[in-house]
XYZ file of N, CA and C in Angstrom:
237
model
N 0.824 -1.189 0.000
C 0.000 0.000 0.000
C 0.865 1.249 0.000
N 2.161 1.124 0.114
C 3.036 2.285 0.162
C 3.005 3.010 -1.176
N 2.729 4.328 -1.147
C 2.621 5.151 -2.348
C 3.531 6.357 -2.198
N 4.786 6.244 -2.654
C 5.710 7.360 -2.481
C 5.245 8.597 -3.241
N 5.496 9.762 -2.662
C 5.196 11.006 -3.324
C 3.723 11.387 -3.366
N 2.962 11.011 -2.364
C 1.554 11.393 -2.329
C 1.425 12.911 -2.331
N 0.536 13.437 -3.177
C 0.290 14.875 -3.142
C -1.171 15.180 -2.827
N -1.979 14.143 -2.664
C -3.365 14.295 -2.241
C -3.826 12.986 -1.605
N -4.867 13.077 -0.803
C -5.478 11.892 -0.209
C -6.905 11.815 -0.714
N -7.427 10.597 -0.822
C -8.781 10.421 -1.327
C -9.670 9.787 -0.264
N -10.825 10.382 0.001
C -11.765 9.791 0.957
C -12.127 8.365 0.551
N -12.178 7.493 1.556
C -12.481 6.090 1.314
C -11.260 5.223 1.103
N -10.112 5.833 0.815
C -8.883 5.083 0.576
C -8.150 4.821 1.883
N -7.377 3.729 1.892
C -6.552 3.370 3.047
C -5.105 3.758 2.754
N -4.421 4.249 3.798
C -3.018 4.637 3.686
C -2.279 4.167 4.922
N -1.020 3.851 4.758
C -0.183 3.498 5.901
C 0.230 4.774 6.631
N 0.454 4.656 7.925
C 0.866 5.803 8.728
C 2.145 6.428 8.172
N 3.077 5.614 7.705
C 4.326 6.159 7.162
C 4.074 6.981 5.898
N 3.059 6.606 5.114
C 2.717 7.381 3.922
C 2.032 8.687 4.305
N 1.198 8.641 5.339
C 0.575 9.866 5.832
C 1.626 10.808 6.408
N 2.610 10.235 7.084
C 3.715 11.022 7.639
C 4.456 11.753 6.518
N 4.773 11.034 5.457
C 5.455 11.632 4.311
C 4.585 12.703 3.658
N 3.291 12.421 3.523
C 2.358 13.368 2.922
C 2.305 14.676 3.710
N 2.120 14.576 5.017
C 1.957 15.782 5.838
C 3.279 16.555 5.967
N 4.395 15.849 5.801
C 5.702 16.511 5.858
C 5.988 17.332 4.603
N 5.306 17.001 3.503
C 5.600 17.680 2.246
C 4.404 18.444 1.669
N 3.302 18.514 2.422
C 2.080 19.143 1.922
C 1.532 20.106 2.971
N 0.996 21.204 2.525
C 0.365 22.164 3.437
C -1.071 21.712 3.680
N -1.240 20.819 4.642
C -2.545 20.232 4.949
C -2.620 19.940 6.444
N -3.818 19.582 6.885
C -4.065 19.231 8.282
C -4.616 17.814 8.317
N -4.111 16.993 9.247
C -4.668 15.658 9.478
C -5.311 15.633 10.852
N -6.542 15.185 10.916
C -7.253 14.994 12.173
C -7.429 13.494 12.343
N -6.929 12.958 13.454
C -6.923 11.516 13.660
C -7.814 11.114 14.826
N -8.451 9.960 14.680
C -9.334 9.452 15.732
C -8.559 8.809 16.879
N -7.262 8.632 16.735
C -6.503 8.007 17.831
C -5.487 8.976 18.448
N -5.968 10.170 18.696
C -5.210 11.188 19.427
C -3.832 11.433 18.825
N -2.800 11.404 19.637
C -1.450 11.737 19.176
C -0.653 10.515 18.742
N -1.309 9.401 18.485
C -0.606 8.164 18.140
C -0.589 7.873 16.644
N -0.920 8.855 15.822
C -1.011 8.638 14.381
C 0.273 8.058 13.787
N 1.412 8.541 14.214
C 2.675 8.119 13.596
C 3.484 7.135 14.446
N 2.896 6.581 15.506
C 3.654 5.684 16.381
C 3.879 4.297 15.790
N 2.999 3.862 14.886
C 3.151 2.561 14.220
C 3.128 2.790 12.714
N 4.293 2.864 12.081
C 4.379 3.207 10.658
C 3.578 2.303 9.718
N 3.375 1.043 10.101
C 2.670 0.113 9.219
C 1.162 0.051 9.478
N 0.670 0.814 10.453
C -0.773 0.818 10.745
C -1.515 1.498 9.595
N -2.673 0.928 9.256
C -3.492 1.497 8.187
C -4.513 2.469 8.727
N -4.744 3.520 7.939
C -5.757 4.522 8.248
C -6.623 4.731 7.016
N -7.887 4.988 7.259
C -8.821 5.279 6.183
C -9.166 6.767 6.236
N -9.130 7.411 5.080
C -9.532 8.810 4.996
C -11.061 8.840 4.984
N -11.628 9.436 6.012
C -13.079 9.477 6.165
C -13.695 10.705 5.494
N -13.038 11.840 5.621
C -13.570 13.089 5.073
C -12.429 13.963 4.568
N -12.749 14.786 3.609
C -11.804 15.771 3.088
C -12.524 17.119 3.071
N -11.847 18.156 3.547
C -12.405 19.500 3.574
C -11.453 20.450 2.861
N -12.001 21.472 2.216
C -11.155 22.441 1.513
C -10.610 23.503 2.442
N -11.135 23.562 3.653
C -10.665 24.539 4.622
C -11.413 24.405 5.933
N -11.131 25.340 6.845
C -11.725 25.280 8.175
C -11.672 26.665 8.805
N -12.507 26.858 9.826
C -12.487 28.112 10.570
C -11.491 28.005 11.709
N -10.804 29.090 11.943
C -9.793 29.144 12.983
C -9.956 30.458 13.745
N -9.802 30.391 15.038
C -9.911 31.574 15.894
C -8.527 32.190 16.060
N -8.436 33.487 15.867
C -7.169 34.196 16.030
C -7.059 34.724 17.450
N -6.000 34.350 18.132
C -5.763 34.840 19.483
C -5.345 36.318 19.457
N -4.772 36.778 18.331
C -4.312 38.166 18.237
C -5.458 39.171 18.227
N -6.479 38.912 17.409
C -7.557 39.895 17.298
C -8.927 39.359 17.705
N -8.998 38.095 18.126
C -10.249 37.521 18.606
C -11.251 37.177 17.519
N -10.865 37.339 16.265
C -11.763 37.055 15.144
C -11.626 35.607 14.684
N -12.629 35.168 13.943
C -12.605 33.839 13.329
C -12.365 34.014 11.834
N -11.468 33.206 11.298
C -11.120 33.292 9.887
C -11.238 31.915 9.242
N -11.705 31.923 7.981
C -11.728 30.683 7.217
C -10.380 30.524 6.558
N -9.744 29.390 6.829
C -8.443 29.078 6.222
C -8.641 28.112 5.087
N -8.242 28.498 3.903
C -8.300 27.583 2.761
C -7.063 26.704 2.805
N -7.220 25.581 3.457
C -6.135 24.621 3.633
C -6.783 23.251 3.728
N -6.343 22.312 2.920
C -6.922 20.972 2.928
C -6.833 20.380 4.344
N -7.927 19.761 4.756
C -7.985 19.084 6.039
C -8.622 17.717 5.823
N -8.036 16.699 6.433
C -8.512 15.321 6.276
C -8.768 14.712 7.641
N -9.862 13.962 7.736
C -10.169 13.180 8.939
C -9.795 11.739 8.606
N -8.905 11.155 9.437
C -8.493 9.763 9.222
C -8.812 8.929 10.464
N -9.165 7.667 10.217
C -9.439 6.731 11.308
C -8.630 5.469 11.105
N -8.131 4.932 12.195
C -7.357 3.686 12.073
C -8.309 2.549 11.710
N -7.795 1.605 10.911
C -8.588 0.439 10.509
C -7.996 -0.827 11.057
């Protein structure tokens, strides 16, 4: 399942943690994982991309406003 050089993730597809690690290291994106901070602890563990978003709202601590960030965000769950 290893796919070197991933530049996008597809909902419904399975990826190894090591491939997600490589993806997030080379892509301006956000990964949200169902298993807290353990996403990269087992490189061979499989994850399924559940959802893909084109952006998200973020609260600014500097001015107290909420801004929409156009940045890919993916929800992944371990399988």
